[in-house]
Amino acid sequence: MTGMNNQKFAVAVISAVLLSGCYSIQVARSPAFSRCRIAAEEDCVPTAHMLVQNDGWFLFDRLPIVCGNANTESWFPWTFFKDEVSMEYVQKAIVRRAKMRGERIVQMNAINHNATLMSLPSTQGLSVPYLICHHATQISVVFEKTIDSIPELRDAAKVPEKPAEKPAETTEEVAQ
Amino acid sequence: MKKLALILATAAFAGCMTSEISRTPNGMEGDGGETHLLMVDIENVGWYLFDFIPILCGDPHHVNEVSSVFFRDTLTLQNNLDELMRIAQREGTYTIGSMMSHEVSESVWVIILSRHAYHTSATLMRKQ
């Protein structure tokens, strides 16, 4: 009987850990991407594409139970009873990176997703709306740098100077 | 027989990496004087045990083929970006617009078996 209780407790702990929120950052970059241009951004080159996401579990759709810890300096991956699944928290990592590397942020898009129909094992497949809800926020961006800030590109973009042509006489000058 | 059907069904719905391209007929002018040529959506799908152990994921080297890799997590933003760049090079377009990525997750039996899909979409343009 004690063994059975221990098993249930282990399953409950493992489920709680696996079900909990998660804050993740993914960055992708490639030389081919850096050779492209972003539309309407003539003087810049893209440096990286980034996707930041956070998710968490809420009771009655409002009360945060456990969320991913958006504070990257903390070693603990979760926060309890604190709502960190918001665009404000997710955006922090993006702004921090941009400031640190002197990059500009373009093509910023956000997606918020809420799952409110959670079917639990004890409800035998029947979904109970707004009992336990899952919220997720994702923001994707493209980072870019100005050509002037990259020495190799700045030198390559330099056009050899032409001798200055004498400007044509204006009608006013002719009149004088 | 049931086991065989289950295995075949799993194989049929296994992870897969696909790219869908929508071409704009005769191009379409954008805001910055570019011509919109293609809209691309890249999707990489994978099945996970307990939400983090990869079982079957799409093979980034065999896009648009029913090809999966076992026990290797290929659902990364890098694989999607690399595929987008392959398409851009193939089409000779080097201007990108409306680029975004997102992840879609679905779970079966709470989180015992879950399906994740990474999407990256963009408009590929050519400078006029």
Coordinates of C-alpha atoms in Angstrom, one line a residue:
Chain A
M1 CA 0.0 0.0 0.0
T2 CA 2.9 2.3 0.9
G3 CA 4.6 1.4 -2.4
M4 CA 1.5 2.4 -4.3
N5 CA 1.3 5.7 -2.5
N6 CA 5.0 6.4 -3.3
Q7 CA 4.3 5.6 -6.9
K8 CA 1.4 8.0 -7.1
F9 CA 3.5 10.7 -5.4
A10 CA 6.3 10.1 -7.9
V11 CA 3.9 10.4 -10.8
A12 CA 2.4 13.5 -9.3
V13 CA 5.8 15.2 -8.8
I14 CA 7.0 14.2 -12.3
S15 CA 3.8 15.4 -13.9
A16 CA 4.0 18.7 -12.0
V17 CA 7.5 19.3 -13.2
L18 CA 6.7 18.3 -16.8
L19 CA 3.5 20.3 -16.9
S20 CA 5.1 23.4 -15.6
G21 CA 5.8 26.5 -17.6
C22 CA 8.9 27.0 -19.7
Y23 CA 10.8 30.1 -20.9
S24 CA 12.8 29.5 -24.0
I25 CA 15.0 31.6 -26.4
Q26 CA 16.0 30.4 -29.8
V27 CA 18.4 32.3 -32.1
A28 CA 19.2 31.4 -35.7
R29 CA 21.8 33.0 -37.9
S30 CA 23.5 32.1 -41.1
P31 CA 25.9 33.7 -43.6
A32 CA 23.3 33.5 -46.3
F33 CA 20.8 35.3 -44.1
S34 CA 23.3 38.1 -43.5
R35 CA 23.7 38.6 -47.3
C36 CA 20.0 39.3 -47.7
R37 CA 18.2 42.5 -47.1
I38 CA 15.1 43.2 -45.1
A39 CA 12.4 45.0 -47.1
A40 CA 12.5 48.8 -46.7
E41 CA 15.8 48.6 -44.7
E42 CA 18.3 49.6 -47.3
D43 CA 21.2 50.6 -45.1
C44 CA 21.1 47.5 -42.8
V45 CA 21.9 43.8 -42.9
P46 CA 20.0 41.1 -40.9
T47 CA 22.2 39.4 -38.3
A48 CA 19.9 36.9 -36.6
H49 CA 16.3 35.7 -36.2
M50 CA 15.0 35.1 -32.7
L51 CA 12.0 33.4 -31.2
V52 CA 11.3 33.9 -27.4
Q53 CA 8.4 32.2 -25.7
N54 CA 7.1 31.7 -22.3
D55 CA 4.2 29.6 -21.0
G56 CA 2.4 28.8 -17.8
W57 CA -0.6 27.2 -16.1
F58 CA -3.4 29.2 -14.6
L59 CA -6.3 28.4 -12.3
F60 CA -9.7 29.7 -13.5
D61 CA -7.8 31.5 -16.4
R62 CA -6.6 34.2 -14.0
L63 CA -4.6 32.9 -11.1
P64 CA -1.1 31.9 -12.1
I65 CA 0.0 28.6 -10.7
V66 CA 3.4 28.0 -12.3
C67 CA 5.1 29.9 -15.2
G68 CA 8.5 29.9 -16.9
N69 CA 10.9 32.2 -15.2
A70 CA 11.6 35.1 -17.6
N71 CA 14.5 36.3 -15.5
T72 CA 17.4 34.7 -17.3
E73 CA 19.8 35.6 -14.5
S74 CA 18.0 33.3 -12.1
W75 CA 19.0 29.6 -12.0
F76 CA 15.5 28.5 -11.1
P77 CA 13.4 27.8 -14.2
W78 CA 9.9 28.5 -12.8
T79 CA 8.0 31.1 -10.9
F80 CA 5.1 30.2 -8.7
F81 CA 1.9 32.3 -8.3
K82 CA 3.4 35.1 -10.5
D83 CA 2.2 35.9 -14.0
E84 CA 5.3 36.1 -16.2
V85 CA 3.5 35.0 -19.4
S86 CA 3.1 38.4 -20.8
M87 CA 4.6 40.2 -23.8
E88 CA 6.3 42.7 -21.5
Y89 CA 8.4 39.9 -19.8
V90 CA 9.0 38.1 -23.1
Q91 CA 10.1 41.2 -24.8
K92 CA 12.8 41.9 -22.1
A93 CA 15.2 39.3 -23.5
I94 CA 14.9 40.8 -27.0
V95 CA 15.6 44.4 -25.9
R96 CA 18.5 43.3 -23.7
R97 CA 20.2 41.5 -26.6
A98 CA 19.6 44.4 -29.0
K99 CA 21.1 46.9 -26.5
M100 CA 24.1 44.6 -25.7
R101 CA 25.0 44.1 -29.3
G102 CA 24.0 47.4 -30.7
E103 CA 21.5 45.9 -33.0
R104 CA 18.1 47.2 -34.3
I105 CA 14.9 45.2 -34.0
V106 CA 12.6 44.8 -37.0
Q107 CA 9.9 42.4 -38.1
M108 CA 8.6 42.0 -34.6
N109 CA 5.5 39.8 -34.3
A110 CA 3.7 38.4 -31.2
I111 CA 1.4 35.4 -30.8
N112 CA -0.6 34.8 -27.7
H113 CA -2.3 31.5 -27.3
N114 CA -4.7 30.4 -24.5
A115 CA -5.9 26.8 -24.1
T116 CA -9.0 26.8 -21.9
L117 CA -10.5 23.4 -22.5
M118 CA -8.2 21.1 -20.6
S119 CA -9.3 17.5 -20.2
L120 CA -7.8 15.9 -17.1
P121 CA -7.5 12.2 -16.5
S122 CA -10.0 12.3 -13.6
T123 CA -12.7 13.9 -15.8
Q124 CA -12.7 10.9 -18.2
G125 CA -12.1 12.9 -21.4
L126 CA -14.6 15.6 -20.5
S127 CA -13.1 19.1 -20.9
V128 CA -13.8 21.4 -18.0
P129 CA -13.6 25.0 -19.4
Y130 CA -11.6 27.6 -17.4
L131 CA -10.6 25.2 -14.6
I132 CA -6.9 24.7 -15.5
C133 CA -5.8 26.9 -18.4
H134 CA -2.5 27.1 -20.4
H135 CA -1.2 30.5 -21.6
A136 CA 1.6 30.9 -24.0
T137 CA 3.2 34.0 -25.5
Q138 CA 5.7 34.1 -28.4
I139 CA 7.5 36.9 -30.0
S140 CA 9.7 36.6 -33.0
V141 CA 12.1 39.3 -34.3
V142 CA 14.8 39.9 -36.8
F143 CA 17.9 41.7 -35.6
E144 CA 19.9 43.9 -38.0
K145 CA 22.9 46.1 -38.0
T146 CA 23.6 49.2 -40.0
I147 CA 26.2 48.7 -42.8
D148 CA 28.3 51.5 -41.3
S149 CA 28.7 49.5 -38.1
I150 CA 30.3 46.5 -39.9
P151 CA 33.8 47.5 -41.2
E152 CA 34.0 44.9 -44.0
L153 CA 30.6 45.9 -45.4
R154 CA 31.2 49.6 -45.0
D155 CA 34.5 49.3 -47.0
A156 CA 32.8 47.2 -49.7
A157 CA 30.0 49.7 -50.0
K158 CA 32.3 52.6 -50.6
V159 CA 32.0 53.9 -54.1
P160 CA 35.2 55.4 -55.6
E161 CA 35.0 59.1 -55.6
K162 CA 34.5 60.8 -58.9
P163 CA 36.0 64.2 -59.7
A164 CA 33.5 66.9 -58.9
E165 CA 31.8 68.2 -62.0
K166 CA 31.3 71.8 -62.4
P167 CA 27.6 72.5 -61.8
A168 CA 25.7 73.9 -64.8
E169 CA 25.0 77.6 -64.7
T170 CA 21.6 78.4 -63.3
T171 CA 19.2 80.6 -65.2
E172 CA 19.7 83.3 -62.5
E173 CA 23.5 83.3 -63.1
V174 CA 23.0 83.5 -66.8
A175 CA 20.6 86.4 -66.3
Q176 CA 23.2 88.3 -64.3
Chain B
M1 CA -2.9 -6.8 -36.9
K2 CA -3.9 -3.9 -34.6
K3 CA -0.3 -3.3 -33.7
L4 CA 0.7 -3.2 -37.4
A5 CA -2.1 -0.7 -38.1
L6 CA -0.9 1.4 -35.2
I7 CA 2.7 1.3 -36.4
L8 CA 1.6 2.2 -40.0
A9 CA -0.6 5.0 -38.7
T10 CA 2.3 6.4 -36.6
A11 CA 4.6 6.2 -39.6
A12 CA 2.1 8.0 -41.8
F13 CA 1.6 10.8 -39.3
A14 CA 5.2 11.0 -38.2
G15 CA 7.4 14.0 -38.1
C16 CA 7.9 15.8 -41.4
M17 CA 9.5 19.0 -42.7
T18 CA 7.6 20.8 -45.4
S19 CA 7.8 24.1 -47.2
E20 CA 4.8 25.6 -48.9
I21 CA 5.3 28.3 -51.5
S22 CA 2.7 30.6 -52.9
R23 CA 3.7 32.6 -56.0
T24 CA 2.4 36.0 -56.8
P25 CA 1.5 36.1 -60.5
N26 CA 3.5 38.8 -62.3
G27 CA 4.8 40.1 -58.9
M28 CA 3.1 42.7 -56.7
E29 CA 4.7 46.0 -55.7
G30 CA 5.6 46.5 -52.0
D31 CA 6.0 49.6 -49.9
G32 CA 9.8 50.0 -50.4
G33 CA 9.7 49.6 -54.2
E34 CA 10.2 45.8 -54.1
T35 CA 8.3 43.3 -56.1
H36 CA 6.7 40.5 -54.0
L37 CA 7.5 37.2 -55.7
L38 CA 6.8 34.4 -53.2
M39 CA 5.2 33.7 -49.8
V40 CA 6.9 30.8 -48.0
D41 CA 5.8 28.8 -45.0
I42 CA 8.2 26.3 -43.5
E43 CA 6.9 23.7 -41.1
N44 CA 8.8 21.2 -39.1
V45 CA 6.8 18.7 -37.1
G46 CA 7.9 16.4 -34.3
W47 CA 6.4 14.0 -31.7
Y48 CA 7.7 14.0 -28.2
L49 CA 7.3 11.8 -25.1
F50 CA 6.6 13.8 -21.9
D51 CA 7.0 17.0 -23.9
F52 CA 10.8 16.9 -24.2
I53 CA 12.0 13.4 -25.3
P54 CA 12.0 13.5 -29.2
I55 CA 10.5 10.3 -30.8
L56 CA 10.1 11.3 -34.4
C57 CA 11.0 14.7 -36.0
G58 CA 11.1 16.0 -39.5
D59 CA 14.3 15.4 -41.5
P60 CA 15.7 18.9 -42.5
H61 CA 17.8 17.2 -45.3
H62 CA 14.7 15.7 -46.9
V63 CA 12.1 18.5 -47.1
N64 CA 8.7 17.8 -48.6
E65 CA 9.4 14.0 -48.4
V66 CA 7.8 11.8 -45.7
S67 CA 11.1 11.4 -43.9
S68 CA 11.7 11.4 -40.2
V69 CA 14.6 11.1 -37.8
F70 CA 14.3 9.1 -34.7
F71 CA 15.2 10.3 -31.2
R72 CA 16.9 13.5 -32.5
D73 CA 15.4 16.9 -31.9
T74 CA 15.4 18.7 -35.3
L75 CA 12.8 21.3 -34.3
T76 CA 15.0 24.3 -34.2
L77 CA 14.7 27.8 -35.6
Q78 CA 18.1 27.3 -37.3
N79 CA 16.8 24.4 -39.5
N80 CA 13.8 26.6 -40.6
L81 CA 16.0 29.6 -41.4
D82 CA 18.5 27.4 -43.3
E83 CA 15.6 26.0 -45.4
L84 CA 14.3 29.6 -46.0
M85 CA 17.7 30.6 -47.2
R86 CA 17.9 27.5 -49.5
I87 CA 14.5 28.6 -51.1
A88 CA 15.7 32.3 -51.4
Q89 CA 18.9 31.2 -53.2
R90 CA 17.0 28.8 -55.5
E91 CA 14.6 31.6 -56.5
G92 CA 17.3 34.3 -56.7
T93 CA 15.5 36.5 -54.2
Y94 CA 17.5 38.3 -51.5
T95 CA 15.0 40.7 -50.0
I96 CA 12.9 39.4 -47.1
G97 CA 9.7 40.8 -45.6
S98 CA 7.1 39.9 -43.0
M99 CA 9.3 37.3 -41.4
M100 CA 8.0 35.5 -38.4
S101 CA 8.3 32.2 -36.5
H102 CA 6.0 30.5 -34.0
E103 CA 5.5 27.2 -32.4
V104 CA 2.3 25.2 -32.2
S105 CA 1.9 22.5 -29.6
E106 CA -0.7 19.9 -29.1
S107 CA -0.9 17.2 -26.5
V108 CA -2.5 13.8 -26.2
W109 CA -3.2 12.3 -22.8
V110 CA -2.2 15.5 -21.0
I111 CA 1.5 15.5 -22.0
I112 CA 2.4 11.8 -22.3
L113 CA 2.5 12.3 -26.1
S114 CA 2.8 15.7 -27.6
R115 CA 3.1 17.1 -31.1
H116 CA 5.2 20.3 -31.8
A117 CA 5.4 22.2 -35.0
Y118 CA 7.8 25.1 -35.8
H119 CA 6.6 27.5 -38.4
T120 CA 8.6 30.1 -40.2
S121 CA 7.0 32.3 -42.8
A122 CA 8.3 35.2 -44.9
T123 CA 7.7 37.1 -48.1
L124 CA 10.5 36.9 -50.6
M125 CA 10.9 39.9 -52.8
R126 CA 13.2 41.3 -55.5
K127 CA 14.4 44.9 -55.7
Q128 CA 13.1 46.6 -58.8

